[in-house]
Amino acid sequence: MESMANGVTTQTLTEVVADHLRRLIHLGEVGPGDRLPAERELAEQLGIARLSLREALKTLQNDGYVEVRRGARGGTYVTELEVPVARWRARMRTVSGEFDDIIDFRIGLETETARLAAARRAPEDLAAVRATIEDLTVAHDRTAFRLADSRFHASLARAARSSRLGAAVESTRAELFNTHDLLPFIDPVQESVDDHETVFRAVEKGDVDAAAAAMRDHIEHTRTQLRAIVFATEPPSPESFGTTVS
Amino acid sequence: MESMANGVTTQTLTEVVADHLRRLIHLGEVGPGDRLPAERELAEQLGIARLSLREALKTLQNDGYVEVRRGARGGTYVTELEVPVARWRARMRTVSGEFDDIIDFRIGLETETARLAAARRAPEDLAAVRATIEDLTVAHDRTAFRLADSRFHASLARAARSSRLGAAVESTRAELFNTHDLLPFIDPVQESVDDHETVFRAVEKGDVDAAAAAMRDHIEHTRTQLRAIVFATEPPSPESFGTTVS
DNA sequence: TACAAAGGTACAAGGTCTATACCTTGCACC
DNA sequence: GGTGCAAGGTATAGACCTTGTACCTTTGTA
């Protein structure tokens, strides 16, 4: 019965809430400069006591995700995320194999998502995916690009009619940090837009193998870009996004 | 900020422990007739108080997973799982799309696992996979078959050098319940052995596409078999496994 | 300068987990 | 058929976590 010799523990509410909020930041649902709802309000939204939320915010504050200001214009604001990004880079460099492990996992999830989307696409799904690509094309700042990119993958998962794939894709994106906040140049952004279009056309045609292959290529591009960022000698500078930083 | 309007909660230790044990049963790590360690011992292994464990066992007892006997030959024994299996079947029939959703997810995970295993296999990985197939071939009762099957997929994930894929494969197998406890006839078992061998040969040759395709076929066979079981008019009878029931 | 909107602090009530001690059941063996 | 003993069954006190409520402090702005 050696198989059950693991330790089991519970997370405190504080930890759960901190994870939840961190995840929203990683996913780009809220980004640098954004203000979270007031503590009392957010606590009510989440269905928890204010103290529990406050402790979670304290954790995020210590980890450099948010800063808290008091007074009339006060509130909890998402930072530029320099500290968390630096930590994430350090971890990806240090923990051997983790970086590629995450990318490999994403490839498995997203190629199958693309394949199913190509097989099952309905007209309204295609329209939704196309809309996210248009958003991506006209995105002029990090926030817009980030959201459009998230929505592309989410709408594809919806077209694939697979809730588990969709959820896993989202989790994995969260683990990879919100990558487009790191991309320093316009070129990989343009490449990314092209990739998305290639995937979309294959899905539109209903060509399952082409859709899977295009998605695989896209994520391999991501792997290359991210690897360059993670293992670069100079840290990335958020200001150098494209030419029109907000 | 509507994106954060979800409720967050903690699980009690009791719930965590119950989930943990249920998972072990679903995965077949412990099967019908097996006795769990004594409460005091198991509590210590898990690093929790005995009362917390007892409450978890109470839950499993109510759900029909285990029965508790007192006295010298007392202890906690895994049942024949008739009640949980019946509930699982009912759920798969009722919740529209969930059955196929799980299978689709498995296909994404396991085809990529097979692909990576074929690309990265080392001699000792191949030996480990081959050993599980031999165990499978000579398995004469449900327990042996179940464990060998679990180990096949686990050893393949190890050959693929992807811990995330391995973990996700295992989680998904747990969600599908331990399927071979349900299989009523010897034929699908033989088919399953053949499938495993086909996957293995492709992995051995290093043919990534063939490995992925063979795995896809295997899981599609599983889909067909399970669908028959889930939507059968008569409930499955555990006694009819092969010809040599333990 | 006073107000309002936000965060900061304090505290009591209730729930959960742990540790420990002790009771009860019932097979095995003399 | 009684006794040992390995299990499960029960009770309780203390530590810790979560909640709800009330009140204080900071700071921009009218």
PDB file of N, CA and C in Angstrom, chain A residues 27-79:
ATOM      1  N   LEU A  27      -2.975  35.513 -17.306  1.00  0.00           N
ATOM      2  CA  LEU A  27      -3.766  35.352 -18.522  1.00  0.00           C
ATOM      3  C   LEU A  27      -3.987  36.674 -19.237  1.00  0.00           C
ATOM      4  N   GLY A  28      -3.669  37.773 -18.570  1.00  0.00           N
ATOM      5  CA  GLY A  28      -3.871  39.061 -19.206  1.00  0.00           C
ATOM      6  C   GLY A  28      -5.297  39.579 -19.097  1.00  0.00           C
ATOM      7  N   GLU A  29      -6.111  38.953 -18.273  1.00  0.00           N
ATOM      8  CA  GLU A  29      -7.479  39.457 -18.093  1.00  0.00           C
ATOM      9  C   GLU A  29      -7.425  40.840 -17.450  1.00  0.00           C
ATOM     10  N   VAL A  30      -6.475  41.008 -16.567  1.00  0.00           N
ATOM     11  CA  VAL A  30      -6.146  42.349 -16.077  1.00  0.00           C
ATOM     12  C   VAL A  30      -4.655  42.542 -16.299  1.00  0.00           C
ATOM     13  N   GLY A  31      -4.294  43.721 -16.757  1.00  0.00           N
ATOM     14  CA  GLY A  31      -2.898  43.944 -17.131  1.00  0.00           C
ATOM     15  C   GLY A  31      -2.281  45.109 -16.391  1.00  0.00           C
ATOM     16  N   PRO A  32      -1.008  45.362 -16.649  1.00  0.00           N
ATOM     17  CA  PRO A  32      -0.286  46.457 -15.995  1.00  0.00           C
ATOM     18  C   PRO A  32      -1.059  47.768 -16.028  1.00  0.00           C
ATOM     19  N   GLY A  33      -1.132  48.442 -14.905  1.00  0.00           N
ATOM     20  CA  GLY A  33      -1.822  49.717 -14.832  1.00  0.00           C
ATOM     21  C   GLY A  33      -3.298  49.594 -14.480  1.00  0.00           C
ATOM     22  N   ASP A  34      -3.884  48.441 -14.699  1.00  0.00           N
ATOM     23  CA  ASP A  34      -5.302  48.266 -14.379  1.00  0.00           C
ATOM     24  C   ASP A  34      -5.517  48.334 -12.879  1.00  0.00           C
ATOM     25  N   ARG A  35      -6.702  48.803 -12.500  1.00  0.00           N
ATOM     26  CA  ARG A  35      -7.062  48.835 -11.091  1.00  0.00           C
ATOM     27  C   ARG A  35      -8.054  47.743 -10.793  1.00  0.00           C
ATOM     28  N   LEU A  36      -7.820  46.992  -9.740  1.00  0.00           N
ATOM     29  CA  LEU A  36      -8.800  45.998  -9.331  1.00  0.00           C
ATOM     30  C   LEU A  36      -9.971  46.702  -8.656  1.00  0.00           C
ATOM     31  N   PRO A  37     -11.112  46.032  -8.559  1.00  0.00           N
ATOM     32  CA  PRO A  37     -12.244  46.621  -7.827  1.00  0.00           C
ATOM     33  C   PRO A  37     -11.845  46.888  -6.376  1.00  0.00           C
ATOM     34  N   ALA A  38     -12.579  47.780  -5.719  1.00  0.00           N
ATOM     35  CA  ALA A  38     -12.316  48.083  -4.307  1.00  0.00           C
ATOM     36  C   ALA A  38     -12.411  46.803  -3.484  1.00  0.00           C
ATOM     37  N   GLU A  39     -11.666  46.770  -2.414  1.00  0.00           N
ATOM     38  CA  GLU A  39     -11.594  45.550  -1.609  1.00  0.00           C
ATOM     39  C   GLU A  39     -12.980  45.037  -1.201  1.00  0.00           C
ATOM     40  N   ARG A  40     -13.787  45.952  -0.679  1.00  0.00           N
ATOM     41  CA  ARG A  40     -15.108  45.509  -0.214  1.00  0.00           C
ATOM     42  C   ARG A  40     -15.912  44.902  -1.348  1.00  0.00           C
ATOM     43  N   GLU A  41     -15.811  45.548  -2.517  1.00  0.00           N
ATOM     44  CA  GLU A  41     -16.582  45.107  -3.672  1.00  0.00           C
ATOM     45  C   GLU A  41     -16.057  43.756  -4.181  1.00  0.00           C
ATOM     46  N   LEU A  42     -14.738  43.687  -4.349  1.00  0.00           N
ATOM     47  CA  LEU A  42     -14.132  42.465  -4.863  1.00  0.00           C
ATOM     48  C   LEU A  42     -14.376  41.290  -3.920  1.00  0.00           C
ATOM     49  N   ALA A  43     -14.286  41.578  -2.618  1.00  0.00           N
ATOM     50  CA  ALA A  43     -14.540  40.516  -1.641  1.00  0.00           C
ATOM     51  C   ALA A  43     -15.950  39.971  -1.820  1.00  0.00           C
ATOM     52  N   GLU A  44     -16.884  40.878  -2.059  1.00  0.00           N
ATOM     53  CA  GLU A  44     -18.261  40.427  -2.225  1.00  0.00           C
ATOM     54  C   GLU A  44     -18.414  39.627  -3.524  1.00  0.00           C
ATOM     55  N   GLN A  45     -17.797  40.128  -4.592  1.00  0.00           N
ATOM     56  CA  GLN A  45     -17.846  39.400  -5.869  1.00  0.00           C
ATOM     57  C   GLN A  45     -17.316  37.979  -5.721  1.00  0.00           C
ATOM     58  N   LEU A  46     -16.228  37.848  -4.986  1.00  0.00           N
ATOM     59  CA  LEU A  46     -15.604  36.534  -4.846  1.00  0.00           C
ATOM     60  C   LEU A  46     -16.296  35.684  -3.784  1.00  0.00           C
ATOM     61  N   GLY A  47     -17.189  36.317  -3.013  1.00  0.00           N
ATOM     62  CA  GLY A  47     -17.897  35.568  -1.981  1.00  0.00           C
ATOM     63  C   GLY A  47     -17.038  35.224  -0.786  1.00  0.00           C
ATOM     64  N   ILE A  48     -16.127  36.114  -0.427  1.00  0.00           N
ATOM     65  CA  ILE A  48     -15.252  35.861   0.711  1.00  0.00           C
ATOM     66  C   ILE A  48     -15.210  37.085   1.614  1.00  0.00           C
ATOM     67  N   ALA A  49     -14.667  36.903   2.810  1.00  0.00           N
ATOM     68  CA  ALA A  49     -14.544  38.033   3.734  1.00  0.00           C
ATOM     69  C   ALA A  49     -13.420  38.949   3.261  1.00  0.00           C
ATOM     70  N   ARG A  50     -13.543  40.177   3.648  1.00  0.00           N
ATOM     71  CA  ARG A  50     -12.578  41.157   3.171  1.00  0.00           C
ATOM     72  C   ARG A  50     -11.174  40.817   3.670  1.00  0.00           C
ATOM     73  N   LEU A  51     -11.097  40.316   4.899  1.00  0.00           N
ATOM     74  CA  LEU A  51      -9.782  40.013   5.463  1.00  0.00           C
ATOM     75  C   LEU A  51      -9.053  38.952   4.630  1.00  0.00           C
ATOM     76  N   SER A  52      -9.775  37.959   4.199  1.00  0.00           N
ATOM     77  CA  SER A  52      -9.158  36.911   3.386  1.00  0.00           C
ATOM     78  C   SER A  52      -8.606  37.508   2.092  1.00  0.00           C
ATOM     79  N   LEU A  53      -9.388  38.370   1.488  1.00  0.00           N
ATOM     80  CA  LEU A  53      -8.928  39.030   0.268  1.00  0.00           C
ATOM     81  C   LEU A  53      -7.699  39.882   0.554  1.00  0.00           C
ATOM     82  N   ARG A  54      -7.746  40.611   1.651  1.00  0.00           N
ATOM     83  CA  ARG A  54      -6.623  41.487   1.985  1.00  0.00           C
ATOM     84  C   ARG A  54      -5.330  40.695   2.144  1.00  0.00           C
ATOM     85  N   GLU A  55      -5.429  39.540   2.768  1.00  0.00           N
ATOM     86  CA  GLU A  55      -4.218  38.736   2.936  1.00  0.00           C
ATOM     87  C   GLU A  55      -3.691  38.256   1.583  1.00  0.00           C
ATOM     88  N   ALA A  56      -4.620  37.914   0.699  1.00  0.00           N
ATOM     89  CA  ALA A  56      -4.194  37.489  -0.639  1.00  0.00           C
ATOM     90  C   ALA A  56      -3.513  38.643  -1.363  1.00  0.00           C
ATOM     91  N   LEU A  57      -4.090  39.832  -1.248  1.00  0.00           N
ATOM     92  CA  LEU A  57      -3.494  40.999  -1.902  1.00  0.00           C
ATOM     93  C   LEU A  57      -2.110  41.284  -1.332  1.00  0.00           C
ATOM     94  N   LYS A  58      -1.976  41.034  -0.026  1.00  0.00           N
ATOM     95  CA  LYS A  58      -0.671  41.217   0.609  1.00  0.00           C
ATOM     96  C   LYS A  58       0.374  40.311  -0.055  1.00  0.00           C
ATOM     97  N   THR A  59      -0.019  39.083  -0.292  1.00  0.00           N
ATOM     98  CA  THR A  59       0.889  38.146  -0.958  1.00  0.00           C
ATOM     99  C   THR A  59       1.280  38.658  -2.341  1.00  0.00           C
ATOM    100  N   LEU A  60       0.274  39.062  -3.104  1.00  0.00           N
ATOM    101  CA  LEU A  60       0.552  39.536  -4.462  1.00  0.00           C
ATOM    102  C   LEU A  60       1.433  40.778  -4.421  1.00  0.00           C
ATOM    103  N   GLN A  61       1.219  41.599  -3.393  1.00  0.00           N
ATOM    104  CA  GLN A  61       2.012  42.808  -3.231  1.00  0.00           C
ATOM    105  C   GLN A  61       3.480  42.424  -2.980  1.00  0.00           C
ATOM    106  N   ASN A  62       3.690  41.480  -2.067  1.00  0.00           N
ATOM    107  CA  ASN A  62       5.039  41.031  -1.756  1.00  0.00           C
ATOM    108  C   ASN A  62       5.713  40.421  -2.980  1.00  0.00           C
ATOM    109  N   ASP A  63       4.912  39.754  -3.821  1.00  0.00           N
ATOM    110  CA  ASP A  63       5.493  39.127  -5.010  1.00  0.00           C
ATOM    111  C   ASP A  63       5.649  40.113  -6.165  1.00  0.00           C
ATOM    112  N   GLY A  64       5.212  41.349  -5.942  1.00  0.00           N
ATOM    113  CA  GLY A  64       5.415  42.364  -6.967  1.00  0.00           C
ATOM    114  C   GLY A  64       4.389  42.385  -8.078  1.00  0.00           C
ATOM    115  N   TYR A  65       3.240  41.784  -7.863  1.00  0.00           N
ATOM    116  CA  TYR A  65       2.208  41.783  -8.890  1.00  0.00           C
ATOM    117  C   TYR A  65       1.349  43.034  -8.845  1.00  0.00           C
ATOM    118  N   VAL A  66       1.089  43.531  -7.627  1.00  0.00           N
ATOM    119  CA  VAL A  66       0.209  44.695  -7.483  1.00  0.00           C
ATOM    120  C   VAL A  66       0.827  45.675  -6.494  1.00  0.00           C
ATOM    121  N   GLU A  67       0.349  46.906  -6.574  1.00  0.00           N
ATOM    122  CA  GLU A  67       0.703  47.846  -5.515  1.00  0.00           C
ATOM    123  C   GLU A  67      -0.582  48.491  -5.020  1.00  0.00           C
ATOM    124  N   VAL A  68      -0.587  48.806  -3.744  1.00  0.00           N
ATOM    125  CA  VAL A  68      -1.794  49.311  -3.104  1.00  0.00           C
ATOM    126  C   VAL A  68      -1.597  50.771  -2.748  1.00  0.00           C
ATOM    127  N   ARG A  69      -2.547  51.600  -3.167  1.00  0.00           N
ATOM    128  CA  ARG A  69      -2.480  53.024  -2.840  1.00  0.00           C
ATOM    129  C   ARG A  69      -3.696  53.400  -2.008  1.00  0.00           C
ATOM    130  N   ARG A  70      -3.478  54.290  -1.067  1.00  0.00           N
ATOM    131  CA  ARG A  70      -4.585  54.706  -0.206  1.00  0.00           C
ATOM    132  C   ARG A  70      -5.106  56.066  -0.662  1.00  0.00           C
ATOM    133  N   GLY A  71      -6.218  56.440  -0.069  1.00  0.00           N
ATOM    134  CA  GLY A  71      -6.773  57.749  -0.380  1.00  0.00           C
ATOM    135  C   GLY A  71      -7.833  57.691  -1.467  1.00  0.00           C
ATOM    136  N   ALA A  72      -8.231  58.875  -1.904  1.00  0.00           N
ATOM    137  CA  ALA A  72      -9.358  58.989  -2.833  1.00  0.00           C
ATOM    138  C   ALA A  72      -9.099  58.269  -4.157  1.00  0.00           C
ATOM    139  N   ARG A  73      -7.908  58.441  -4.746  1.00  0.00           N
ATOM    140  CA  ARG A  73      -7.588  57.730  -5.975  1.00  0.00           C
ATOM    141  C   ARG A  73      -6.930  56.388  -5.680  1.00  0.00           C
ATOM    142  N   GLY A  74      -7.179  55.913  -4.474  1.00  0.00           N
ATOM    143  CA  GLY A  74      -6.512  54.690  -4.036  1.00  0.00           C
ATOM    144  C   GLY A  74      -7.090  53.447  -4.689  1.00  0.00           C
ATOM    145  N   GLY A  75      -6.543  52.345  -4.287  1.00  0.00           N
ATOM    146  CA  GLY A  75      -6.994  51.080  -4.840  1.00  0.00           C
ATOM    147  C   GLY A  75      -5.816  50.162  -5.076  1.00  0.00           C
ATOM    148  N   THR A  76      -6.113  49.009  -5.659  1.00  0.00           N
ATOM    149  CA  THR A  76      -5.069  48.025  -5.933  1.00  0.00           C
ATOM    150  C   THR A  76      -4.769  48.045  -7.424  1.00  0.00           C
ATOM    151  N   TYR A  77      -3.540  48.340  -7.773  1.00  0.00           N
ATOM    152  CA  TYR A  77      -3.156  48.483  -9.176  1.00  0.00           C
ATOM    153  C   TYR A  77      -2.165  47.405  -9.585  1.00  0.00           C
ATOM    154  N   VAL A  78      -2.347  46.863 -10.774  1.00  0.00           N
ATOM    155  CA  VAL A  78      -1.398  45.887 -11.306  1.00  0.00           C
ATOM    156  C   VAL A  78      -0.123  46.623 -11.712  1.00  0.00           C
ATOM    157  N   THR A  79       1.023  46.094 -11.293  1.00  0.00           N
ATOM    158  CA  THR A  79       2.311  46.735 -11.612  1.00  0.00           C
ATOM    159  C   THR A  79       2.709  46.439 -13.056  1.00  0.00           C
TER     160      THR A  79
END
